[in-house]
């Protein structure tokens, strides 16, 4: 019932917005023509999509590796390793991603780590990798801890080590 009410309210809001745009002549073809030019797509939209997909793909691979390493580190029996991994995970989960991107951008710019052409991409990849790697580490840790105790006992009876 609540979903149906939400759908009706959402439809009414969209209809109201479209009606307001229509009455103020904002839906005429002349107003929307700049968004259909080839120059806009070649200069802004397609390079933006390419940068987004590149950042997503690279940060996905790096975040999986970082998350797996930190997740395993959080499960370590050695207290210093577990403590360091916990601090890293909790810190990067708490800091907003945009702030990490901005700090990484200016850090890379200050120390000439990357060419200026790639600074923005490197900052975005760094922020996404650190945050998503920390989230993946929590998923790994929680997944291992969610296994029933009988699973580890069964593995030990088969001669498998704790890891």
PDB file of C-alpha atoms in Angstrom:
ATOM      1  CA  UNK A   1       0.000   0.000   0.000  1.00  0.00           C
ATOM      2  CA  UNK A   2       2.794   2.395   0.938  1.00  0.00           C
ATOM      3  CA  UNK A   3       4.575   1.645  -2.342  1.00  0.00           C
ATOM      4  CA  UNK A   4       1.453   2.488  -4.340  1.00  0.00           C
ATOM      5  CA  UNK A   5       1.004   5.753  -2.435  1.00  0.00           C
ATOM      6  CA  UNK A   6       4.671   6.617  -3.017  1.00  0.00           C
ATOM      7  CA  UNK A   7       4.311   5.863  -6.735  1.00  0.00           C
ATOM      8  CA  UNK A   8       1.239   8.100  -7.004  1.00  0.00           C
ATOM      9  CA  UNK A   9       2.930  10.942  -5.120  1.00  0.00           C
ATOM     10  CA  UNK A  10       6.074  10.588  -7.239  1.00  0.00           C
ATOM     11  CA  UNK A  11       4.030  10.645 -10.437  1.00  0.00           C
ATOM     12  CA  UNK A  12       2.169  13.757  -9.275  1.00  0.00           C
ATOM     13  CA  UNK A  13       5.435  15.540  -8.450  1.00  0.00           C
ATOM     14  CA  UNK A  14       6.907  14.707 -11.871  1.00  0.00           C
ATOM     15  CA  UNK A  15       3.678  15.820 -13.570  1.00  0.00           C
ATOM     16  CA  UNK A  16       3.720  19.098 -11.612  1.00  0.00           C
ATOM     17  CA  UNK A  17       7.340  19.803 -12.574  1.00  0.00           C
ATOM     18  CA  UNK A  18       6.657  19.050 -16.236  1.00  0.00           C
ATOM     19  CA  UNK A  19       3.550  21.260 -16.167  1.00  0.00           C
ATOM     20  CA  UNK A  20       5.546  24.145 -14.690  1.00  0.00           C
ATOM     21  CA  UNK A  21       8.249  23.730 -17.339  1.00  0.00           C
ATOM     22  CA  UNK A  22       5.606  23.597 -20.082  1.00  0.00           C
ATOM     23  CA  UNK A  23       3.774  26.738 -18.920  1.00  0.00           C
ATOM     24  CA  UNK A  24       7.040  28.711 -18.821  1.00  0.00           C
ATOM     25  CA  UNK A  25       8.085  27.513 -22.315  1.00  0.00           C
ATOM     26  CA  UNK A  26      11.112  25.640 -21.003  1.00  0.00           C
ATOM     27  CA  UNK A  27      10.388  22.514 -23.061  1.00  0.00           C
ATOM     28  CA  UNK A  28      10.747  24.143 -26.478  1.00  0.00           C
ATOM     29  CA  UNK A  29      13.304  22.663 -28.850  1.00  0.00           C
ATOM     30  CA  UNK A  30      15.401  25.847 -28.878  1.00  0.00           C
ATOM     31  CA  UNK A  31      16.044  25.531 -25.133  1.00  0.00           C
ATOM     32  CA  UNK A  32      17.219  21.912 -25.421  1.00  0.00           C
ATOM     33  CA  UNK A  33      19.209  22.229 -28.641  1.00  0.00           C
ATOM     34  CA  UNK A  34      22.581  22.915 -26.923  1.00  0.00           C
ATOM     35  CA  UNK A  35      22.336  19.500 -25.263  1.00  0.00           C
ATOM     36  CA  UNK A  36      22.029  17.783 -28.623  1.00  0.00           C
ATOM     37  CA  UNK A  37      25.080  19.244 -30.356  1.00  0.00           C
ATOM     38  CA  UNK A  38      28.014  17.027 -31.248  1.00  0.00           C
ATOM     39  CA  UNK A  39      30.449  19.476 -29.651  1.00  0.00           C
ATOM     40  CA  UNK A  40      28.860  19.053 -26.219  1.00  0.00           C
ATOM     41  CA  UNK A  41      29.032  15.280 -26.468  1.00  0.00           C
ATOM     42  CA  UNK A  42      32.620  15.199 -27.795  1.00  0.00           C
ATOM     43  CA  UNK A  43      33.936  17.778 -25.346  1.00  0.00           C
ATOM     44  CA  UNK A  44      32.097  16.995 -22.120  1.00  0.00           C
ATOM     45  CA  UNK A  45      29.752  14.017 -21.999  1.00  0.00           C
ATOM     46  CA  UNK A  46      31.760  11.218 -23.617  1.00  0.00           C
ATOM     47  CA  UNK A  47      35.081  12.120 -21.936  1.00  0.00           C
ATOM     48  CA  UNK A  48      33.183  12.302 -18.645  1.00  0.00           C
ATOM     49  CA  UNK A  49      31.684   8.862 -19.168  1.00  0.00           C
ATOM     50  CA  UNK A  50      35.105   7.500 -20.139  1.00  0.00           C
ATOM     51  CA  UNK A  51      36.727   8.990 -17.035  1.00  0.00           C
ATOM     52  CA  UNK A  52      33.963   7.647 -14.813  1.00  0.00           C
ATOM     53  CA  UNK A  53      34.229   4.132 -16.218  1.00  0.00           C
ATOM     54  CA  UNK A  54      38.038   4.210 -16.000  1.00  0.00           C
ATOM     55  CA  UNK A  55      37.981   5.363 -12.385  1.00  0.00           C
ATOM     56  CA  UNK A  56      35.356   2.766 -11.500  1.00  0.00           C
ATOM     57  CA  UNK A  57      37.226  -0.113 -13.146  1.00  0.00           C
ATOM     58  CA  UNK A  58      40.648   0.733 -11.720  1.00  0.00           C
ATOM     59  CA  UNK A  59      39.359   1.494  -8.233  1.00  0.00           C
ATOM     60  CA  UNK A  60      37.292  -1.701  -8.247  1.00  0.00           C
ATOM     61  CA  UNK A  61      40.367  -3.856  -8.810  1.00  0.00           C
ATOM     62  CA  UNK A  62      42.473  -1.912  -6.309  1.00  0.00           C
ATOM     63  CA  UNK A  63      39.696  -1.819  -3.699  1.00  0.00           C
ATOM     64  CA  UNK A  64      39.187  -5.577  -3.933  1.00  0.00           C
ATOM     65  CA  UNK A  65      42.889  -6.179  -3.333  1.00  0.00           C
ATOM     66  CA  UNK A  66      43.074  -3.634  -0.502  1.00  0.00           C
ATOM     67  CA  UNK A  67      39.841  -4.855   1.065  1.00  0.00           C
ATOM     68  CA  UNK A  68      40.930  -8.469   1.015  1.00  0.00           C
ATOM     69  CA  UNK A  69      44.295  -7.595   2.564  1.00  0.00           C
ATOM     70  CA  UNK A  70      42.759  -5.406   5.273  1.00  0.00           C
ATOM     71  CA  UNK A  71      39.962  -7.901   5.939  1.00  0.00           C
ATOM     72  CA  UNK A  72      42.449 -10.721   6.424  1.00  0.00           C
ATOM     73  CA  UNK A  73      44.554  -8.380   8.549  1.00  0.00           C
ATOM     74  CA  UNK A  74      41.571  -7.671  10.785  1.00  0.00           C
ATOM     75  CA  UNK A  75      41.204 -11.415  11.324  1.00  0.00           C
ATOM     76  CA  UNK A  76      44.886 -11.909  12.156  1.00  0.00           C
ATOM     77  CA  UNK A  77      45.825 -13.468  15.470  1.00  0.00           C
ATOM     78  CA  UNK A  78      48.718 -11.026  15.863  1.00  0.00           C
ATOM     79  CA  UNK A  79      47.418  -8.046  17.815  1.00  0.00           C
ATOM     80  CA  UNK A  80      49.542  -5.277  16.179  1.00  0.00           C
ATOM     81  CA  UNK A  81      48.520  -6.339  12.668  1.00  0.00           C
ATOM     82  CA  UNK A  82      44.868  -6.548  13.682  1.00  0.00           C
ATOM     83  CA  UNK A  83      45.061  -3.160  15.413  1.00  0.00           C
ATOM     84  CA  UNK A  84      46.730  -1.387  12.474  1.00  0.00           C
ATOM     85  CA  UNK A  85      44.232  -2.839   9.987  1.00  0.00           C
ATOM     86  CA  UNK A  86      41.326  -1.864  12.242  1.00  0.00           C
ATOM     87  CA  UNK A  87      42.565   1.735  12.529  1.00  0.00           C
ATOM     88  CA  UNK A  88      43.008   1.993   8.758  1.00  0.00           C
ATOM     89  CA  UNK A  89      39.571   0.539   8.022  1.00  0.00           C
ATOM     90  CA  UNK A  90      37.731   2.645  10.588  1.00  0.00           C
ATOM     91  CA  UNK A  91      39.522   5.835   9.545  1.00  0.00           C
ATOM     92  CA  UNK A  92      38.833   5.505   5.838  1.00  0.00           C
ATOM     93  CA  UNK A  93      35.234   4.433   6.425  1.00  0.00           C
ATOM     94  CA  UNK A  94      34.651   7.557   8.527  1.00  0.00           C
ATOM     95  CA  UNK A  95      36.186  10.153   6.181  1.00  0.00           C
ATOM     96  CA  UNK A  96      33.870  11.336   3.379  1.00  0.00           C
ATOM     97  CA  UNK A  97      34.949  10.096  -0.042  1.00  0.00           C
ATOM     98  CA  UNK A  98      34.960  13.560  -1.603  1.00  0.00           C
ATOM     99  CA  UNK A  99      37.345  14.829   1.088  1.00  0.00           C
ATOM    100  CA  UNK A 100      39.709  11.914   0.377  1.00  0.00           C
ATOM    101  CA  UNK A 101      39.580  12.706  -3.338  1.00  0.00           C
ATOM    102  CA  UNK A 102      40.396  16.366  -2.747  1.00  0.00           C
ATOM    103  CA  UNK A 103      43.257  15.598  -0.350  1.00  0.00           C
ATOM    104  CA  UNK A 104      44.698  13.013  -2.739  1.00  0.00           C
ATOM    105  CA  UNK A 105      44.456  15.473  -5.630  1.00  0.00           C
ATOM    106  CA  UNK A 106      46.338  18.204  -3.776  1.00  0.00           C
ATOM    107  CA  UNK A 107      48.854  15.743  -2.322  1.00  0.00           C
ATOM    108  CA  UNK A 108      49.659  14.411  -5.781  1.00  0.00           C
ATOM    109  CA  UNK A 109      49.846  17.955  -7.167  1.00  0.00           C
ATOM    110  CA  UNK A 110      52.167  19.155  -4.396  1.00  0.00           C
ATOM    111  CA  UNK A 111      54.629  16.291  -4.810  1.00  0.00           C
ATOM    112  CA  UNK A 112      54.345  15.815  -8.601  1.00  0.00           C
ATOM    113  CA  UNK A 113      53.362  12.178  -8.195  1.00  0.00           C
ATOM    114  CA  UNK A 114      51.329  12.127 -11.427  1.00  0.00           C
ATOM    115  CA  UNK A 115      51.360  14.359 -14.509  1.00  0.00           C
ATOM    116  CA  UNK A 116      48.917  17.240 -14.215  1.00  0.00           C
ATOM    117  CA  UNK A 117      46.769  15.673 -16.940  1.00  0.00           C
ATOM    118  CA  UNK A 118      46.007  12.685 -14.680  1.00  0.00           C
ATOM    119  CA  UNK A 119      45.735  14.396 -11.278  1.00  0.00           C
ATOM    120  CA  UNK A 120      41.944  14.415 -11.137  1.00  0.00           C
ATOM    121  CA  UNK A 121      41.652  10.777 -12.186  1.00  0.00           C
ATOM    122  CA  UNK A 122      44.310   9.735  -9.672  1.00  0.00           C
ATOM    123  CA  UNK A 123      42.549  11.615  -6.881  1.00  0.00           C
ATOM    124  CA  UNK A 124      39.205  10.006  -7.693  1.00  0.00           C
ATOM    125  CA  UNK A 125      40.740   6.535  -7.910  1.00  0.00           C
ATOM    126  CA  UNK A 126      42.535   7.030  -4.594  1.00  0.00           C
ATOM    127  CA  UNK A 127      39.404   8.175  -2.769  1.00  0.00           C
ATOM    128  CA  UNK A 128      37.254   5.394  -4.188  1.00  0.00           C
ATOM    129  CA  UNK A 129      39.900   2.756  -3.513  1.00  0.00           C
ATOM    130  CA  UNK A 130      40.472   3.747   0.107  1.00  0.00           C
ATOM    131  CA  UNK A 131      36.792   3.968   0.983  1.00  0.00           C
ATOM    132  CA  UNK A 132      35.570   0.930  -0.933  1.00  0.00           C
ATOM    133  CA  UNK A 133      38.579  -1.104   0.193  1.00  0.00           C
ATOM    134  CA  UNK A 134      37.647  -0.366   3.791  1.00  0.00           C
ATOM    135  CA  UNK A 135      34.042  -1.377   3.190  1.00  0.00           C
ATOM    136  CA  UNK A 136      35.136  -4.600   1.486  1.00  0.00           C
ATOM    137  CA  UNK A 137      37.442  -5.321   4.438  1.00  0.00           C
ATOM    138  CA  UNK A 138      34.449  -5.090   6.762  1.00  0.00           C
ATOM    139  CA  UNK A 139      32.470  -7.395   4.489  1.00  0.00           C
ATOM    140  CA  UNK A 140      35.298  -9.949   4.523  1.00  0.00           C
ATOM    141  CA  UNK A 141      35.657  -9.755   8.301  1.00  0.00           C
ATOM    142  CA  UNK A 142      31.921  -9.988   8.923  1.00  0.00           C
ATOM    143  CA  UNK A 143      31.587 -12.838   6.446  1.00  0.00           C
ATOM    144  CA  UNK A 144      34.234 -14.906   8.180  1.00  0.00           C
ATOM    145  CA  UNK A 145      32.797 -14.131  11.617  1.00  0.00           C
ATOM    146  CA  UNK A 146      29.307 -15.107  10.472  1.00  0.00           C
ATOM    147  CA  UNK A 147      30.350 -18.705   9.866  1.00  0.00           C
ATOM    148  CA  UNK A 148      29.135 -21.059  12.584  1.00  0.00           C
ATOM    149  CA  UNK A 149      31.771 -22.408  14.949  1.00  0.00           C
ATOM    150  CA  UNK A 150      31.096 -25.909  13.650  1.00  0.00           C
ATOM    151  CA  UNK A 151      32.507 -24.915  10.260  1.00  0.00           C
ATOM    152  CA  UNK A 152      35.950 -24.157  11.669  1.00  0.00           C
ATOM    153  CA  UNK A 153      35.818 -27.305  13.804  1.00  0.00           C
ATOM    154  CA  UNK A 154      34.953 -29.376  10.740  1.00  0.00           C
ATOM    155  CA  UNK A 155      37.806 -27.782   8.807  1.00  0.00           C
ATOM    156  CA  UNK A 156      40.223 -28.531  11.661  1.00  0.00           C
ATOM    157  CA  UNK A 157      39.071 -32.153  11.746  1.00  0.00           C
ATOM    158  CA  UNK A 158      39.950 -32.406   8.050  1.00  0.00           C
ATOM    159  CA  UNK A 159      43.456 -31.159   8.794  1.00  0.00           C
ATOM    160  CA  UNK A 160      43.007 -27.627   7.469  1.00  0.00           C
ATOM    161  CA  UNK A 161      44.789 -24.820   9.269  1.00  0.00           C
ATOM    162  CA  UNK A 162      42.977 -21.814  10.701  1.00  0.00           C
ATOM    163  CA  UNK A 163      43.820 -20.005   7.497  1.00  0.00           C
TER     164      UNK A 163
END
